[in-house]
Short mmCIF file of C-alpha atoms and ligand atoms in Angstrom, two decimals:
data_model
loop_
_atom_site.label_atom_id
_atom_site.label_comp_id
_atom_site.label_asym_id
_atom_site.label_seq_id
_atom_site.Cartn_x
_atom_site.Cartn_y
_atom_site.Cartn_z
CA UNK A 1 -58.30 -87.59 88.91
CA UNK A 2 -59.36 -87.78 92.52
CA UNK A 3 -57.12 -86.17 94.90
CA UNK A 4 -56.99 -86.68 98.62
CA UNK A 5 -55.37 -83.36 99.80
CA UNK A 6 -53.94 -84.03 103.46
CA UNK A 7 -52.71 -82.06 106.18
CA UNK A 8 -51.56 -83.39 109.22
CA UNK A 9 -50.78 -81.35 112.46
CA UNK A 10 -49.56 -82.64 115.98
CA UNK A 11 -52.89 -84.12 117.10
CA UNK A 12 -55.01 -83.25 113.92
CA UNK A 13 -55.49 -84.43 110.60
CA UNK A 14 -57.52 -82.85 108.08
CA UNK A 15 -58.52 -83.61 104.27
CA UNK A 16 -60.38 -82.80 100.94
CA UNK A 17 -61.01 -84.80 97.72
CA UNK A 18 -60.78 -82.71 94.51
CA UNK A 19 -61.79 -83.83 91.13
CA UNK A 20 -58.80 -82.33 88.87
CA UNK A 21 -56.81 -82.94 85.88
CA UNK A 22 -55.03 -80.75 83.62
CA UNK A 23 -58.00 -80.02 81.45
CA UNK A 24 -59.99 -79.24 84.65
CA UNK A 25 -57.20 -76.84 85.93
CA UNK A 26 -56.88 -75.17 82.41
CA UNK A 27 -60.71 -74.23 83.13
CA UNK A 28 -60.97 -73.70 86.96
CA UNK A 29 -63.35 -76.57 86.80
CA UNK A 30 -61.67 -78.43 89.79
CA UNK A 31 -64.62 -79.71 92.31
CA UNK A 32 -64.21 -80.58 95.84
CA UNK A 33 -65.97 -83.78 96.66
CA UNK A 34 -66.01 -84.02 100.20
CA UNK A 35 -63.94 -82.75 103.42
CA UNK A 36 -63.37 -83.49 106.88
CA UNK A 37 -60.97 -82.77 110.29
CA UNK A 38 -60.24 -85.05 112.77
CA UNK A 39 -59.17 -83.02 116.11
CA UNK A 40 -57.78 -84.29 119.50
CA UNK A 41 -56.06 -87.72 117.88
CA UNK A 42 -54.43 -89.47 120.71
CA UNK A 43 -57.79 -89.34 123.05
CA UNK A 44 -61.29 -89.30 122.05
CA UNK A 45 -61.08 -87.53 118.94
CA UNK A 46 -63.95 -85.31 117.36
CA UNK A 47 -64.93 -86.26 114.01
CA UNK A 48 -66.21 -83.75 111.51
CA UNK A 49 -67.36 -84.99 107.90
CA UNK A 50 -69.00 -83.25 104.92
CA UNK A 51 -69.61 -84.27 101.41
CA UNK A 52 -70.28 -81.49 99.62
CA UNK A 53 -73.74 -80.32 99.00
CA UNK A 54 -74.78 -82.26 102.17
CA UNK A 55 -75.05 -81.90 106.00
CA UNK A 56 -71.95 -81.82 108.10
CA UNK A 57 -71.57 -84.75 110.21
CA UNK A 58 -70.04 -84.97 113.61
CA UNK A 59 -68.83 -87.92 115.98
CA UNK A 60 -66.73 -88.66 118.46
CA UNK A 61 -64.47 -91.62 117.71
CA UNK A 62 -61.52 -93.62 119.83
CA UNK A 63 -58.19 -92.65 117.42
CA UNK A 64 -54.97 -93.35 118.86
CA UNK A 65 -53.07 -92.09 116.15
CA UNK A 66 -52.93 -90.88 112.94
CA UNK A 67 -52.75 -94.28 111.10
CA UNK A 68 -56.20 -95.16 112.83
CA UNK A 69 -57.10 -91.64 112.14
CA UNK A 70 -56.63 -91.66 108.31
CA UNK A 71 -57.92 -95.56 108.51
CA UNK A 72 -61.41 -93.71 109.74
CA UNK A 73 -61.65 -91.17 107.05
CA UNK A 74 -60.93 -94.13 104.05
CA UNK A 75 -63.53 -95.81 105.20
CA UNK A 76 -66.19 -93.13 106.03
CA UNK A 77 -64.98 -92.65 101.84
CA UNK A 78 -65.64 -95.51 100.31
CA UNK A 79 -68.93 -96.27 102.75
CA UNK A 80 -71.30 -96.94 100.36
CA UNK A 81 -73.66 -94.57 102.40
CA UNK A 82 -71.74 -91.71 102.03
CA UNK A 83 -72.48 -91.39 98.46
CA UNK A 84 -69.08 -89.11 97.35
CA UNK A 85 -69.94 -88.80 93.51
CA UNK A 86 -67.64 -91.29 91.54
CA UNK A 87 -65.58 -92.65 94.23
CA UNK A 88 -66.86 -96.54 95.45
CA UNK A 89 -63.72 -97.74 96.53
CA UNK A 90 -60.40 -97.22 97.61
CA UNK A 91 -59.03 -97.49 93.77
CA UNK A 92 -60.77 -94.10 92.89
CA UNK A 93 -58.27 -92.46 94.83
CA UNK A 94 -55.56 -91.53 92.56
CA UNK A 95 -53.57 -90.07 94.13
CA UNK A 96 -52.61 -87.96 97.71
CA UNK A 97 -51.42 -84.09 98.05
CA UNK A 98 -49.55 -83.29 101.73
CA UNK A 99 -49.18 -80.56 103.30
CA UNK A 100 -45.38 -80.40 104.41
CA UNK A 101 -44.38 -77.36 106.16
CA UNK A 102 -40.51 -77.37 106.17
CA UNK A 103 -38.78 -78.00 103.22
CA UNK A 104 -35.55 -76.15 103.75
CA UNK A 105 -33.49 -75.70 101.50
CA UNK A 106 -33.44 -78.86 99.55
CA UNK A 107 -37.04 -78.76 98.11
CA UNK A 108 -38.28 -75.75 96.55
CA UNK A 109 -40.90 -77.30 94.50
CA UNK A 110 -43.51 -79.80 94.96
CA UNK A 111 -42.12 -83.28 94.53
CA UNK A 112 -43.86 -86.93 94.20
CA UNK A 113 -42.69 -89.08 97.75
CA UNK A 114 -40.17 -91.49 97.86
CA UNK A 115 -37.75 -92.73 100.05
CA UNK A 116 -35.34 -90.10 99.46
CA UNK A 117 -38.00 -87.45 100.27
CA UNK A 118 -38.85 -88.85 103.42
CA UNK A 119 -35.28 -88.85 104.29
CA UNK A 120 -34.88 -85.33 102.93
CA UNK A 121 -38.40 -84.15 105.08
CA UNK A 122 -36.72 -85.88 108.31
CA UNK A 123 -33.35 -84.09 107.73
CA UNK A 124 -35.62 -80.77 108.56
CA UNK A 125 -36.87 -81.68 111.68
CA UNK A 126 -34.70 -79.63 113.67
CA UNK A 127 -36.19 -76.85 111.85
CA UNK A 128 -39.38 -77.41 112.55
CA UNK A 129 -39.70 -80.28 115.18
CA UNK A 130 -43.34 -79.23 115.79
CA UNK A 131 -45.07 -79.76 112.25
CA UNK A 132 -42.68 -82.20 109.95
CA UNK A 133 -42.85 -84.95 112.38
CA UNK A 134 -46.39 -85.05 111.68
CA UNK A 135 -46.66 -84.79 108.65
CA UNK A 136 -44.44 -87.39 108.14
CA UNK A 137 -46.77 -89.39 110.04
CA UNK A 138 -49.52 -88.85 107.28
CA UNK A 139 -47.41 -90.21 104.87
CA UNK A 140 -46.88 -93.31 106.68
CA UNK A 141 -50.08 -93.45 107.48
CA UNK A 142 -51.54 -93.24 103.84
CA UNK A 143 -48.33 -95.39 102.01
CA UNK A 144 -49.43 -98.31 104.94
CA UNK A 145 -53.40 -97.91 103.97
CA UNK A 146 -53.36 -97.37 100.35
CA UNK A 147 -49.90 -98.66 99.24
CA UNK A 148 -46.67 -97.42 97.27
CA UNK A 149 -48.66 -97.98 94.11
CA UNK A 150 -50.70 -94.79 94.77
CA UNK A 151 -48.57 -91.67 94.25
CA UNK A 152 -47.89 -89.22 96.90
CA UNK A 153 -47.03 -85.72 96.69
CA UNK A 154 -45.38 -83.47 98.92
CA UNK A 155 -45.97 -79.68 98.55
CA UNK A 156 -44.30 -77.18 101.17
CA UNK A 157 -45.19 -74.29 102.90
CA UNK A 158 -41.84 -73.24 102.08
CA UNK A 159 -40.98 -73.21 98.28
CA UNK A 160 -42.57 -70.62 97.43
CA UNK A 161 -40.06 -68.83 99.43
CA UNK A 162 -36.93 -70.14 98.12
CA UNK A 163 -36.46 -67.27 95.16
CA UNK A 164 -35.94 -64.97 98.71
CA UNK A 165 -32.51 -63.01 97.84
CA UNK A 166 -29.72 -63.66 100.31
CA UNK A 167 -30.71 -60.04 101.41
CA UNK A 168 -34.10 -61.29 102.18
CA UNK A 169 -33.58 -64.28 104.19
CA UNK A 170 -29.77 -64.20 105.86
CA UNK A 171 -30.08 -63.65 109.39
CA UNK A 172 -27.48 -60.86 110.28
CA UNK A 173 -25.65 -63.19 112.46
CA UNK A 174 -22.19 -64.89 112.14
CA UNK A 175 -22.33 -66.26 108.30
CA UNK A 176 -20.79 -69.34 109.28
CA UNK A 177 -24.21 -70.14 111.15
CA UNK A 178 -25.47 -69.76 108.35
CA UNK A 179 -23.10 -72.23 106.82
CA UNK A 180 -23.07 -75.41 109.50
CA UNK A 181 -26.74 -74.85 110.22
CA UNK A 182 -28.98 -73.35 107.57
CA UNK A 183 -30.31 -70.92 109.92
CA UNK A 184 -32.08 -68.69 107.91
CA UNK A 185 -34.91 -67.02 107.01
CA UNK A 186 -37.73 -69.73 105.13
CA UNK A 187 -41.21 -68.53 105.25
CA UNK A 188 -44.39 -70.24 105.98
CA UNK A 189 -47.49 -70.22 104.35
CA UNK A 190 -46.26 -70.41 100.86
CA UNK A 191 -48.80 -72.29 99.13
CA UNK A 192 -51.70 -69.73 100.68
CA UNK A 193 -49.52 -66.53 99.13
CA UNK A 194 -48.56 -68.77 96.26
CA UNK A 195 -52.60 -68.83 95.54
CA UNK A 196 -53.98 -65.98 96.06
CA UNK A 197 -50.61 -64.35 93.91
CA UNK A 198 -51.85 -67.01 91.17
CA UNK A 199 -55.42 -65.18 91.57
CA UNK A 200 -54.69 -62.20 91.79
CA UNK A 201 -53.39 -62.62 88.30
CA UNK A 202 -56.59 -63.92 87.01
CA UNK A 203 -58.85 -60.95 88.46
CA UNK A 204 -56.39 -58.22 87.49
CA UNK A 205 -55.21 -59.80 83.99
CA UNK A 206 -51.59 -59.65 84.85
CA UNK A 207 -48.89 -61.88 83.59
CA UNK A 208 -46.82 -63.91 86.25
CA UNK A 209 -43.90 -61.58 85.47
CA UNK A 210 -46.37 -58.25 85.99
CA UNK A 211 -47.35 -58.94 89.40
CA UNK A 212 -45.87 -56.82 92.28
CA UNK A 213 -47.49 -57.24 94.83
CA UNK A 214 -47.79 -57.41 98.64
CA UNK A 215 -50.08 -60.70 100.19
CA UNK A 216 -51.14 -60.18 103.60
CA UNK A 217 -52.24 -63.97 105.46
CA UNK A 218 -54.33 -63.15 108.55
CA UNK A 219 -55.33 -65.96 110.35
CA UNK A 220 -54.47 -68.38 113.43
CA UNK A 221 -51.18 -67.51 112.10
CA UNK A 222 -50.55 -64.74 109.83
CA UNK A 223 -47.61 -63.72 107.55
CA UNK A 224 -47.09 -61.21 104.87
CA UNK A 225 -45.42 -61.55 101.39
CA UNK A 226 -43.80 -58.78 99.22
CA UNK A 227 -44.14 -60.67 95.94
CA UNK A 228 -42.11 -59.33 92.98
CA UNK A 229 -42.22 -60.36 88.99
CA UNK A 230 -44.12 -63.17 90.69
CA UNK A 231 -41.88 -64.56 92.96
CA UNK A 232 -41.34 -64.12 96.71
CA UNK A 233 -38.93 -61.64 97.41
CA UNK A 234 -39.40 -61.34 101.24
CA UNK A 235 -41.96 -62.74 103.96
CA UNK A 236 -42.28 -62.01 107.42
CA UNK A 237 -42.20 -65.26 108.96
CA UNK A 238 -38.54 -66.44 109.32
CA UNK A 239 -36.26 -69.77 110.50
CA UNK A 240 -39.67 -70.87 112.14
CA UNK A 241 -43.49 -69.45 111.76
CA UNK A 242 -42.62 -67.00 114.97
CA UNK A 243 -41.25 -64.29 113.42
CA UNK A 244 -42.93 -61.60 111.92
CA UNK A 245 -46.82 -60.47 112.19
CA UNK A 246 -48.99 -60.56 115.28
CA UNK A 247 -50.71 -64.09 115.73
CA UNK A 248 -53.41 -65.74 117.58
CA UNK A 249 -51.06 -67.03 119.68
CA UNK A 250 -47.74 -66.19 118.67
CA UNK A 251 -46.33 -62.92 119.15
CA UNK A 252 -44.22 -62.13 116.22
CA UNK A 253 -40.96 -60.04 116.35
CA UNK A 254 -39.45 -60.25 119.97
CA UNK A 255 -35.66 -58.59 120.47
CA UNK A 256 -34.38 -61.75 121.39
CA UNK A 257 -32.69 -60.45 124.90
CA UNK A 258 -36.60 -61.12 126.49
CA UNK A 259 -35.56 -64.50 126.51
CA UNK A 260 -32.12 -64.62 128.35
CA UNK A 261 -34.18 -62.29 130.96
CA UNK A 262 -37.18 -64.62 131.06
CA UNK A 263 -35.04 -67.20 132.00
CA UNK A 264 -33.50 -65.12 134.27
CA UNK A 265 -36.56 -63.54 136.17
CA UNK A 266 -38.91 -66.59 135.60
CA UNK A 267 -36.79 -69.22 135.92
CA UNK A 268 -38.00 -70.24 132.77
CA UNK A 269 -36.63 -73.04 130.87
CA UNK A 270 -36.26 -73.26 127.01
CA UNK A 271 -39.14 -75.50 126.47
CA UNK A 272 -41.21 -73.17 128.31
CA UNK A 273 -40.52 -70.32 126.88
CA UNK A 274 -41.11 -72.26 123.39
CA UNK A 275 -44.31 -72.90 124.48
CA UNK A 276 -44.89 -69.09 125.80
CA UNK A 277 -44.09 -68.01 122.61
CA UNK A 278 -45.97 -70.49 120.28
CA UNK A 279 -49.03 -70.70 122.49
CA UNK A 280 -49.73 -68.16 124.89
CA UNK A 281 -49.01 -65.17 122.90
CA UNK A 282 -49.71 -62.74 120.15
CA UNK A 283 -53.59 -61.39 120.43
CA UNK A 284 -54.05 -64.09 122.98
CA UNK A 285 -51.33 -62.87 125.56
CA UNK A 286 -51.74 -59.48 125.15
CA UNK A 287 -55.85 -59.96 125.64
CA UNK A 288 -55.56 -62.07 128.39
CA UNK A 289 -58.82 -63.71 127.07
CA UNK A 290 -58.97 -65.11 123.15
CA UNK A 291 -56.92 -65.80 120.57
CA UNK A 292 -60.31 -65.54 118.54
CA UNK A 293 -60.60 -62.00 116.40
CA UNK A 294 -63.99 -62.83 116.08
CA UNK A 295 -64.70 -62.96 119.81
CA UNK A 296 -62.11 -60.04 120.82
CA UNK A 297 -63.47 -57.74 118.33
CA UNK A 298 -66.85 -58.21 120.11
CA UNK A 299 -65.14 -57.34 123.67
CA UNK A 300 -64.13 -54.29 122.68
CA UNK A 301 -67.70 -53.14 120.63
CA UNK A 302 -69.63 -54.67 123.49
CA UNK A 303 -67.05 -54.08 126.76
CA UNK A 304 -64.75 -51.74 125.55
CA UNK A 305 -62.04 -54.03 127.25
CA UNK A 306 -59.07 -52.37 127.56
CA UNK A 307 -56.72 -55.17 126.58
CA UNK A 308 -58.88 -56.21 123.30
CA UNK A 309 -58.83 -53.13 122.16
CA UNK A 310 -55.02 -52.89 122.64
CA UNK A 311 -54.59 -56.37 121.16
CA UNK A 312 -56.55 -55.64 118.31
CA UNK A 313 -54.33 -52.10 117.75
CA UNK A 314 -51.24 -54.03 118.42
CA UNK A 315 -52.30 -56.72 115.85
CA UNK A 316 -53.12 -54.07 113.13
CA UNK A 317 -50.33 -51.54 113.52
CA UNK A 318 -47.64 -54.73 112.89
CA UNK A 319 -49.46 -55.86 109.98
CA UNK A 320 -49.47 -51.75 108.58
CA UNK A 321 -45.54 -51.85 109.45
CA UNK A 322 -44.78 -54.64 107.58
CA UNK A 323 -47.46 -53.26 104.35
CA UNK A 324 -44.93 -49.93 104.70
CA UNK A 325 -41.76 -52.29 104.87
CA UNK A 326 -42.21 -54.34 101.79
CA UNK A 327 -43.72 -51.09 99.60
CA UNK A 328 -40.13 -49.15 100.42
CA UNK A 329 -38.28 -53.10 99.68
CA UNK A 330 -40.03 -53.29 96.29
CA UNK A 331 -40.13 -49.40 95.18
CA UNK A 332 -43.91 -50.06 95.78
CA UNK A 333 -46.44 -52.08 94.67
CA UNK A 334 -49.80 -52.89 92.25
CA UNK A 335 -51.86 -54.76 94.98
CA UNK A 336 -52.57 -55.40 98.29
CA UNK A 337 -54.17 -58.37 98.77
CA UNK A 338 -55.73 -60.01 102.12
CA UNK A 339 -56.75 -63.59 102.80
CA UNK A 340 -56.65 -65.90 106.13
CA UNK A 341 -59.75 -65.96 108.17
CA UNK A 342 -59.17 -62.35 109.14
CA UNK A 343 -58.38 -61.03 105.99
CA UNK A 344 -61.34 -62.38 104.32
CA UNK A 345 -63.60 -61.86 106.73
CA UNK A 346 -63.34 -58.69 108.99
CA UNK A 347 -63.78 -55.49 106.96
CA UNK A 348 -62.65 -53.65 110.48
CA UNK A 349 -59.30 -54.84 110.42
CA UNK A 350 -58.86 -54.30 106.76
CA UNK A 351 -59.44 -50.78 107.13
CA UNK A 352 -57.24 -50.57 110.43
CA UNK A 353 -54.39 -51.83 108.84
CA UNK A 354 -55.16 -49.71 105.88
CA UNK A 355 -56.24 -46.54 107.62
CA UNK A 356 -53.87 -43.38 106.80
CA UNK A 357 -52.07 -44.74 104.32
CA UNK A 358 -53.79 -42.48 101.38
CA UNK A 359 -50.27 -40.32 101.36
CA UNK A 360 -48.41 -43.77 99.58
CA UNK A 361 -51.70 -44.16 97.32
CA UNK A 362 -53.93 -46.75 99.42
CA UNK A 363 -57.17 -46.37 99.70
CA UNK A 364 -60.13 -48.42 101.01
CA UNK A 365 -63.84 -48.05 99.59
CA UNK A 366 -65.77 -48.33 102.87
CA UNK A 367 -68.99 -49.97 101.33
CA UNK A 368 -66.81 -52.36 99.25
CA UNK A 369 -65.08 -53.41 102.49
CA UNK A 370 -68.03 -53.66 104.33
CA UNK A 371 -69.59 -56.00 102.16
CA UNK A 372 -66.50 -58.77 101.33
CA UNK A 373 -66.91 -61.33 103.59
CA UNK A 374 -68.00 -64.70 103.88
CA UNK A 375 -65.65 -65.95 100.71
CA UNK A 376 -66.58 -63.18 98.72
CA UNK A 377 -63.84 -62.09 96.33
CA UNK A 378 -62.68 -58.93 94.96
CA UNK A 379 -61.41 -55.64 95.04
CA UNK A 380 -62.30 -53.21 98.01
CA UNK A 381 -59.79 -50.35 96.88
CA UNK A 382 -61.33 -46.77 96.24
CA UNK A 383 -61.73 -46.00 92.53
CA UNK A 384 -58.64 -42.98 92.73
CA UNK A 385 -56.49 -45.63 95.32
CA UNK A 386 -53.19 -46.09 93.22
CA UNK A 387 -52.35 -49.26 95.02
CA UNK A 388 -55.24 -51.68 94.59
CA UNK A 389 -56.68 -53.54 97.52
CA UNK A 390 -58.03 -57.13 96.93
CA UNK A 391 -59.56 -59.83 99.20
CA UNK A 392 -58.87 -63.00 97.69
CA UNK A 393 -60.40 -66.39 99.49
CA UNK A 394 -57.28 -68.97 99.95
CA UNK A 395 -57.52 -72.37 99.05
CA UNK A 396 -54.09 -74.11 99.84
CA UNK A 397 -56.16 -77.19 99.21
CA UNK A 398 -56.87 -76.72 95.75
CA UNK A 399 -53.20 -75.83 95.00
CA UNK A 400 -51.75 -78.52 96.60
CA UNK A 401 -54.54 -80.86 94.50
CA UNK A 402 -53.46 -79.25 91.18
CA UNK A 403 -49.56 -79.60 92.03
CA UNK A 404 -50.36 -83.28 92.21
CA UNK A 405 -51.74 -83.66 89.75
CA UNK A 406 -49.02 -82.24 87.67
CA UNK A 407 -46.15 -83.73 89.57
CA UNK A 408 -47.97 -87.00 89.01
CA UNK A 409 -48.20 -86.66 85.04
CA UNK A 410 -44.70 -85.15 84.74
CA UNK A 411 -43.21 -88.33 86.48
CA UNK A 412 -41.65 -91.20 84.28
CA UNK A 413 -42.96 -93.32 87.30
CA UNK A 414 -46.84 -94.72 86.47
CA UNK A 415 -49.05 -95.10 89.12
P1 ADP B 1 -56.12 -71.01 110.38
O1 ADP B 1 -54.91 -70.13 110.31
O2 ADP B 1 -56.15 -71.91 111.59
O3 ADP B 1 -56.48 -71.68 109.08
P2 ADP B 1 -58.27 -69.18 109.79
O4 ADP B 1 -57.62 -68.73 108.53
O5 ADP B 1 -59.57 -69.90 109.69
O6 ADP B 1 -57.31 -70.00 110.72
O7 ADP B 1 -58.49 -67.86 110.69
C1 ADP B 1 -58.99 -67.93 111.97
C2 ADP B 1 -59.18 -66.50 112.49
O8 ADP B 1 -60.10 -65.82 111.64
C3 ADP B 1 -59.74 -66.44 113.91
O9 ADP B 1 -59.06 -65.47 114.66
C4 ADP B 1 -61.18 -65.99 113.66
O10 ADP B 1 -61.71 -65.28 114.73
C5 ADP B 1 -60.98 -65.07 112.46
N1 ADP B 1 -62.25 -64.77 111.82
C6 ADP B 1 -63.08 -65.58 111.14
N2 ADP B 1 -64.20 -64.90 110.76
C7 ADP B 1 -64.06 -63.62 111.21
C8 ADP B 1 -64.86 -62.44 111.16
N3 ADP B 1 -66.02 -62.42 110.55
N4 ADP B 1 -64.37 -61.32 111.73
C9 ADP B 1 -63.18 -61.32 112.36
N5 ADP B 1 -62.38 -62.40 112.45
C10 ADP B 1 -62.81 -63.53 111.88
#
């Protein structure tokens, strides 16, 4: 089956085709076909294509919103000069895998779309009125261009979550908040932890039951999971993806009294303090200059600037707290394992987060680390480290591909 994997943001949309079935999934024969982003919808929007195995192509193209947005990707797909092997028109799509980020409580696995869904993914707006509104866009967008004949799936950042004890995931506030609300804790990021769990069990020959585990996300935003007999038994990011870790521009945990005095001192309103704390903080506030580890871990090798240096140290030391955290929650653990841009890619912060930790059996082989980057996978753990460290590539694509496919098979529904 061909599968096009979407995930819409506010002003962005991107996708991936995968070639999967069950036979291809049994073998981890799934192939991407071709991928693309479309940034800055609403305006001129910047177009970036790529069939795989060829040149990336860029454009700039007129979208004003995410119906013409997905209406420019179908037909840069079936283009007969594109040339995606074994798709010439819109029938070899089979079906469509979406990225939805709240869930709540009512879905805690991947389900096919239908009316009732969309009603159910509206219902959890108020918990996250940034993300599911768009998202819900994409699936109008893509039942209006290719029809309720072609099966959509939606798979959520939060499911993986819901096996969280109450001890995990009640806020210690008045229950009955709890109760009229549903203000808890949900998780993001659950189909990237979800993954690299799933691989970790491949590399390490583990049963589902037999992993324990701790899965650290670094990347725009990052989150860590302590994972136990397989499931998620806590994660750092809460009601919303502002709790927790240090972020590119989110700050993480904040004693929520800074924002009765922020409105106070800065005669700040709600929605601006929203926006402080989605946008203008984590590594980026504290910097001053980037949200980019890339580019702040240059400043401080190049500069020595002050405030990189402290925003990378900051970053770190939350992401070591929460390692520490989750090994005391689960009476330890088998594996560490990082992913996210960071994670996969900068052997500096891997060994700053990791650094000193020997004493609870962690520790880091420096030429291993050095040399896993660049979607290299693996282990990076010293040969006496009782906890194993891993660096596992995530692909939330491919998982929400192969939950399609299933939830399309298991349905009595045909498409
Ligand atoms: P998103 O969460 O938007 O999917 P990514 O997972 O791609 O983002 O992570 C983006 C982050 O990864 C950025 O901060 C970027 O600087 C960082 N990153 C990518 N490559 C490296 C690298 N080689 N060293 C340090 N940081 C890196």
């Amino acid at each position: 089956m061909n599968i096009l994997v979407l995930n819409c943001g506010s002003s962005s949309l991107k996708f991936q085709i995968i070639q999967t079935d069950l036979e291809r999934i049994e073998k981890d024969d799934d192939r991407q076909l071709a991928k693309g982003l479309v940034e800055r919808i609403g305006s001129q929007s910047l177009v970036t294509f790529q069939v795989t195995g060829k040149p990336v192509e860029k454009h700039a193209a007129p979208l004003r919103d995410h119906r013409a947005a997905l209406d420019h990707v179908i037909r840069w797909i079936i283009d007969p000069e594109t040339q995606i092997s074994g798709i010439q028109s819109l029938s070899d799509i089979h079906a469509i895998g979406h990225r939805v980020v709240h869930g709540a409580e009512r879905f805690t696995k991947s389900v096919i779309i239908d009316d009732s869904v969309i009603r159910g993914v509206q219902d959890c707006i108020d918990l996250a009125p940034l993300h599911n509104p768009a998202n819900l866009k994409g699936i109008a967008a893509a039942r209006e261009l290719l029809g309720i004949g072609v099966a959509q799936v939606a798979v959520f950042d939060t499911s993986f979550h819901s096996s969280m004890p109450e001890t995990s995931f009640l806020y210690a506030i008045p229950y009955q908040l709890y109760r009229r609300h549903k203000i808890r804790r949900y998780g993001f990021h659950g189909t990237s932890h979800r993954y690299v769990a799933f691989r970790y069990r491949q590399l390490a020959g583990k049963t589902r039951e037999e992993t324990n585990i701790i899965t650290v996300h670094l990347g725009n935003g990052c989150s860590a999971c302590a994972i136990r007999g397989g499931a998620s038994f806590d994660t750092s990011m809460g009601l919303s993806p502002l709790e927790g870790l240090v972020m590119g521009t989110r700050g993480g945990d904040l004693d929520p009294a800074v924002l009765e005095l922020l409105h106070h001192k800065e005669g700040m309103s709600m929605a601006d303090i929203d926006n402080m704390l989605n946008k203008q903080s984590g590594l980026l506030g504290i910097s001053g200059l980037t949200n980019d580890m890339r580019d702040l871990l240059e400043e401080a090798r190049e500069h020595q600037d002050r405030r990189a240096i402290l925003a990378i140290n900051i970053f770190a030391q939350r992401a070591k707290k929460y390692i520490g955290a989750y090994l005391a929650e689960m009476n330890g653990a088998d594996a560490i394992v990082f992913t996210g841009g960071i994670g996969e890619n900068s052997s500096v912060i891997r060994q700053r987060i990791c650094a000193g930790l020997d004493w609870l059996g962690i520790a880091i082989d420096d030429q291993l680390n050095s040399q896993m980057s660049g979607g290299k996978e693996g282990e990076i753990s010293a040969k006496d480290s009782r906890v194993k460290v891993y660096v596992i590539p995530t692909n939330e694509e491919l998982l929400i591909a192969r939950d399609t496919v299933r939830c399309v098979l298991n349905s009595p529904r045909r498409f």
